[in-house]
Amino acid sequence: MSRSPHSRGRLGTLLFGIAEGVLLASLVVNLRNARDEDAFFRSLAAGATAGTASAEARLLALVHKTHTMLMPLRTGIADGSIVDVSGLAHYRNVLFGSVATPALYPGSECGSFSSLLVKLLKISGFPVRFVQMLDRDAPDGIAHHIIVEALVDGRWVVCDPLYDLVFRDADGRLLGFEEVHRDWPALKAQCPPQYDPRYDYAGVRRVNFGRFNAWLQRTPLAALSPRVWLNEGSWLRSGLVGCLLVAVIATHVWYERGDRAAAVVPVRRAAGPARPPVPVS
């Protein structure tokens, strides 16, 4: 037995209402989380950089803060005393992002360290970008280490929060990736004893989105690599959910208009006796 047009219309309205309610709730949660997340990282960065005067000193303080926050977790995950729950963030962030995800759901890999440092640097006013070291032995140029570049005093410098590491030349000047790559045989002596020798600055890829999609490097999208707005976490999700909510509402309005138009039945005049023709004078 087929449903009447009225029942189908009510069902469609109900489904649209449920979808709009879920999206609206998600938007509210993400906007609240975005505000709380910024406040959390702003407080964290302010505490780490208290008493520092120069931009370089603030940078080093934030690199050190990231390292000291996550290294105990990395050590605990490695020896089994801490359960790695970083995978939970991927499920929570589908619609409802968690507050301060990198800090609440850290993993033990270099990407977790770099993600946290990026947030601290950005909230402190540093332009930043993710950097991937390319594996010279991989035929497709797959990256095997993720670090961060920050713009300090007009120059991009590399920061490796996993090892609490920056590089300096003989004059004490912080160095960028290309400079480290050029002088790696001499500069590798600045690495700590536990440094992985595979991370030898052989090559680099800079893209702040789709970091593991090599084909993006061959598209015009790669030109956007210095921009970091796609790493804004809850703010990005808020924008996406907001756009989806607008699209669903627009579809709902279009659906309701079509449903009402289909429900309109033309009124026909009842048949009566034929009227005699009016004589023409």
Coordinates of C-alpha atoms in Angstrom, one line a residue:
M1 CA 0.0 0.0 0.0
S2 CA 1.5 3.3 -1.1
R3 CA 1.7 6.2 1.2
S4 CA -0.3 9.3 0.5
P5 CA 1.4 12.5 -0.7
H6 CA 0.6 14.1 2.7
S7 CA 2.3 11.3 4.7
R8 CA 5.4 11.5 2.4
G9 CA 5.4 15.2 3.0
R10 CA 5.3 14.8 6.8
L11 CA 8.0 12.2 6.7
G12 CA 10.3 14.5 4.6
T13 CA 9.6 17.4 6.9
L14 CA 10.5 15.2 10.0
L15 CA 13.8 14.0 8.4
F16 CA 14.8 17.5 7.4
G17 CA 14.0 18.7 10.9
I18 CA 16.1 16.0 12.5
A19 CA 19.1 16.8 10.2
E20 CA 18.8 20.5 10.8
G21 CA 18.7 19.9 14.6
V22 CA 21.8 17.7 14.5
L23 CA 23.7 20.2 12.4
L24 CA 22.6 23.1 14.5
A25 CA 23.7 21.4 17.7
S26 CA 27.0 20.5 16.0
L27 CA 27.5 24.1 15.0
V28 CA 26.9 25.3 18.5
V29 CA 29.3 22.8 20.0
N30 CA 32.0 23.5 17.5
L31 CA 31.8 27.3 17.9
R32 CA 32.0 26.8 21.7
N33 CA 34.9 24.5 21.3
A34 CA 36.7 26.8 19.0
R35 CA 36.4 29.6 21.5
D36 CA 37.4 27.4 24.4
E37 CA 40.3 25.9 22.4
D38 CA 41.7 29.3 21.6
A39 CA 41.5 30.4 25.2
F40 CA 43.2 27.2 26.3
F41 CA 46.1 27.5 24.0
R42 CA 46.4 31.2 24.6
S43 CA 46.8 30.6 28.3
L44 CA 49.2 27.7 27.7
A45 CA 51.4 29.9 25.4
A46 CA 51.3 32.8 27.7
G47 CA 52.6 30.7 30.6
A48 CA 55.3 29.2 28.5
T49 CA 56.6 32.5 27.2
A50 CA 56.3 34.6 30.4
G51 CA 59.4 36.6 30.9
T52 CA 60.7 36.3 27.3
A53 CA 61.4 39.5 25.4
S54 CA 62.4 38.6 21.9
A55 CA 60.5 36.7 19.2
E56 CA 63.3 34.1 19.1
A57 CA 63.1 33.5 22.8
R58 CA 59.3 33.1 22.6
L59 CA 59.8 30.6 19.8
L60 CA 62.3 28.5 21.7
A61 CA 60.1 28.6 24.8
L62 CA 57.2 27.2 22.8
V63 CA 59.2 24.5 21.2
H64 CA 60.5 23.4 24.6
K65 CA 57.0 23.5 26.1
T66 CA 55.6 21.3 23.3
H67 CA 58.5 18.8 23.8
T68 CA 58.1 18.6 27.6
M69 CA 54.3 18.3 27.4
L70 CA 54.3 15.3 25.0
M71 CA 57.5 13.5 25.6
P72 CA 56.3 11.8 28.8
L73 CA 53.2 10.6 26.9
R74 CA 55.4 9.3 24.1
T75 CA 57.6 7.5 26.5
G76 CA 54.6 6.0 28.4
I77 CA 53.0 4.9 25.1
A78 CA 56.2 3.2 24.1
D79 CA 56.7 1.2 27.3
G80 CA 53.0 0.4 27.6
S81 CA 52.3 2.3 30.8
I82 CA 50.0 4.7 28.9
V83 CA 47.2 3.7 26.4
D84 CA 47.4 5.5 23.1
V85 CA 43.9 7.1 22.7
S86 CA 44.9 9.5 20.0
G87 CA 42.7 7.5 17.5
L88 CA 39.6 8.6 19.4
A89 CA 40.1 12.2 18.1
H90 CA 39.3 11.1 14.5
Y91 CA 35.9 9.8 15.5
R92 CA 35.1 12.7 17.8
N93 CA 36.0 15.3 15.2
V94 CA 33.6 14.1 12.5
L95 CA 31.0 16.6 13.7
F96 CA 31.8 17.4 17.3
G97 CA 35.4 18.4 17.7
S98 CA 37.0 18.0 21.1
V99 CA 38.5 21.0 22.9
A100 CA 42.2 21.2 22.5
T101 CA 42.4 17.9 20.7
P102 CA 46.2 17.8 20.3
A103 CA 46.6 18.2 24.0
L104 CA 43.8 16.0 25.1
Y105 CA 44.4 13.2 22.5
P106 CA 48.1 13.3 21.8
G107 CA 49.8 10.5 20.0
S108 CA 53.4 9.4 20.2
E109 CA 54.4 10.4 16.6
C110 CA 56.1 13.5 15.3
G111 CA 52.9 14.8 13.8
S112 CA 51.3 15.1 17.2
F113 CA 54.2 17.2 18.4
S114 CA 54.2 19.4 15.4
S115 CA 50.4 19.9 15.5
L116 CA 50.6 21.1 19.1
L117 CA 53.5 23.4 18.3
V118 CA 51.7 24.9 15.3
K119 CA 48.7 25.8 17.5
L120 CA 50.9 27.4 20.2
L121 CA 52.9 29.3 17.6
K122 CA 49.8 30.5 15.7
I123 CA 48.1 31.7 18.9
S124 CA 51.3 33.6 19.7
G125 CA 51.3 35.4 16.4
F126 CA 53.9 33.4 14.5
P127 CA 53.2 32.5 10.8
V128 CA 53.8 28.8 10.5
R129 CA 53.7 25.9 8.1
F130 CA 54.1 22.2 8.3
V131 CA 57.2 20.7 6.8
Q132 CA 57.6 17.1 5.7
M133 CA 61.0 15.6 5.3
L134 CA 61.0 13.3 2.2
D135 CA 62.4 9.8 2.4
R136 CA 65.2 9.6 -0.2
D137 CA 64.8 5.8 -0.4
A138 CA 61.0 5.9 -1.1
P139 CA 60.3 6.0 -4.9
D140 CA 57.2 8.2 -4.5
G141 CA 58.8 10.6 -2.1
I142 CA 56.8 9.6 1.0
A143 CA 57.6 11.8 4.0
H144 CA 58.9 10.1 7.2
H145 CA 59.2 13.1 9.6
I146 CA 57.0 16.1 10.2
I147 CA 58.5 19.3 11.6
V148 CA 57.5 23.0 11.7
E149 CA 58.7 26.2 10.1
A150 CA 58.0 29.5 11.8
L151 CA 58.6 33.0 10.4
V152 CA 60.8 34.8 12.9
D153 CA 62.2 38.3 12.2
G154 CA 61.4 37.9 8.5
R155 CA 63.0 34.5 8.1
W156 CA 61.6 30.9 8.0
V157 CA 63.4 28.7 10.6
V158 CA 62.9 25.0 11.3
C159 CA 61.7 23.7 14.7
D160 CA 61.6 20.0 15.6
P161 CA 59.5 19.7 18.8
L162 CA 60.0 15.9 18.9
Y163 CA 63.7 16.5 19.8
D164 CA 63.4 20.0 21.2
L165 CA 65.7 21.0 18.4
V166 CA 66.5 24.1 16.3
F167 CA 69.7 24.6 14.3
R168 CA 72.1 27.5 14.4
D169 CA 75.0 28.6 12.3
A170 CA 78.4 29.7 13.6
D171 CA 77.1 33.2 14.4
G172 CA 74.2 31.7 16.4
R173 CA 71.6 32.5 13.8
L174 CA 68.6 30.2 13.5
L175 CA 68.5 28.3 10.2
G176 CA 65.8 27.3 7.8
F177 CA 65.3 24.0 6.1
E178 CA 67.3 24.8 2.9
E179 CA 70.3 26.0 5.0
V180 CA 70.2 22.8 7.2
H181 CA 70.0 20.7 4.0
R182 CA 73.0 22.4 2.5
D183 CA 75.2 22.1 5.6
W184 CA 73.8 18.9 7.1
P185 CA 77.1 17.1 7.5
A186 CA 78.3 19.8 9.9
L187 CA 74.9 20.7 11.5
K188 CA 73.9 17.1 12.4
A189 CA 76.3 17.4 15.4
Q190 CA 73.8 19.7 17.0
C191 CA 71.2 16.8 17.2
P192 CA 70.7 15.1 20.5
P193 CA 72.0 11.5 21.0
Q194 CA 68.6 9.9 20.5
Y195 CA 68.0 11.6 17.1
D196 CA 66.9 9.3 14.4
P197 CA 69.6 9.4 11.6
R198 CA 67.0 8.8 8.9
Y199 CA 65.9 12.4 9.4
D200 CA 68.7 13.9 7.4
Y201 CA 67.0 16.9 5.7
A202 CA 67.4 15.3 2.3
G203 CA 64.2 16.8 0.8
V204 CA 61.1 18.7 1.8
R205 CA 57.4 19.1 1.0
R206 CA 55.4 21.9 2.4
V207 CA 51.6 21.5 2.3
N208 CA 49.2 22.3 5.1
F209 CA 46.4 20.1 4.0
G210 CA 46.3 16.5 2.6
R211 CA 49.8 16.1 3.9
F212 CA 50.1 12.5 2.6
N213 CA 48.6 13.1 -0.9
A214 CA 51.6 13.6 -3.2
W215 CA 49.5 14.5 -6.1
L216 CA 48.5 17.8 -4.4
Q217 CA 52.1 18.9 -5.0
R218 CA 51.5 18.9 -8.7
T219 CA 48.4 21.1 -8.6
P220 CA 47.9 24.9 -8.1
L221 CA 46.7 24.1 -4.6
A222 CA 50.3 23.7 -3.6
A223 CA 50.7 27.5 -3.9
L224 CA 48.6 27.8 -0.8
S225 CA 51.1 26.0 1.4
P226 CA 52.1 29.0 3.5
R227 CA 48.5 29.5 4.5
V228 CA 47.4 27.6 7.6
W229 CA 43.7 28.3 7.8
L230 CA 42.9 24.7 7.0
N231 CA 44.5 23.7 10.3
E232 CA 42.2 25.6 12.5
G233 CA 40.4 22.6 13.9
S234 CA 37.1 23.6 15.5
W235 CA 36.9 26.9 13.5
L236 CA 37.2 25.0 10.3
R237 CA 34.6 22.4 11.3
S238 CA 32.3 25.2 12.4
G239 CA 32.5 26.7 8.9
L240 CA 31.9 23.4 7.2
V241 CA 29.0 22.5 9.4
G242 CA 27.5 26.0 9.0
C243 CA 27.7 25.6 5.2
L244 CA 26.1 22.2 5.3
L245 CA 23.3 23.5 7.6
V246 CA 22.6 26.3 5.1
A247 CA 22.5 23.8 2.3
V248 CA 20.1 21.5 4.1
I249 CA 17.8 24.4 5.1
A250 CA 17.8 25.7 1.4
T251 CA 16.9 22.1 0.2
H252 CA 14.2 21.9 2.9
V253 CA 12.6 25.2 1.7
W254 CA 12.8 24.0 -1.9
Y255 CA 11.2 20.6 -0.9
E256 CA 8.4 22.3 1.0
R257 CA 7.6 24.6 -1.8
G258 CA 7.5 21.7 -4.3
D259 CA 5.3 19.7 -1.9
R260 CA 2.8 22.5 -1.4
A261 CA 2.6 23.1 -5.1
A262 CA 1.9 19.4 -5.7
A263 CA -0.9 19.5 -3.1
V264 CA -2.8 22.4 -4.8
V265 CA -5.8 21.0 -6.6
P266 CA -7.3 23.2 -9.3
V267 CA -10.9 24.2 -8.4
R268 CA -13.3 23.3 -11.3
R269 CA -16.6 25.1 -11.7
A270 CA -19.6 22.7 -11.4
A271 CA -21.3 21.9 -14.6
G272 CA -24.8 23.6 -15.0
P273 CA -27.4 24.3 -17.6
A274 CA -26.1 25.9 -20.7
R275 CA -26.9 29.6 -20.9
P276 CA -28.6 30.9 -24.1
P277 CA -26.4 33.0 -26.3
V278 CA -26.7 36.7 -25.8
P279 CA -28.2 38.3 -28.9
V280 CA -26.1 40.9 -30.6
S281 CA -27.9 44.1 -31.4

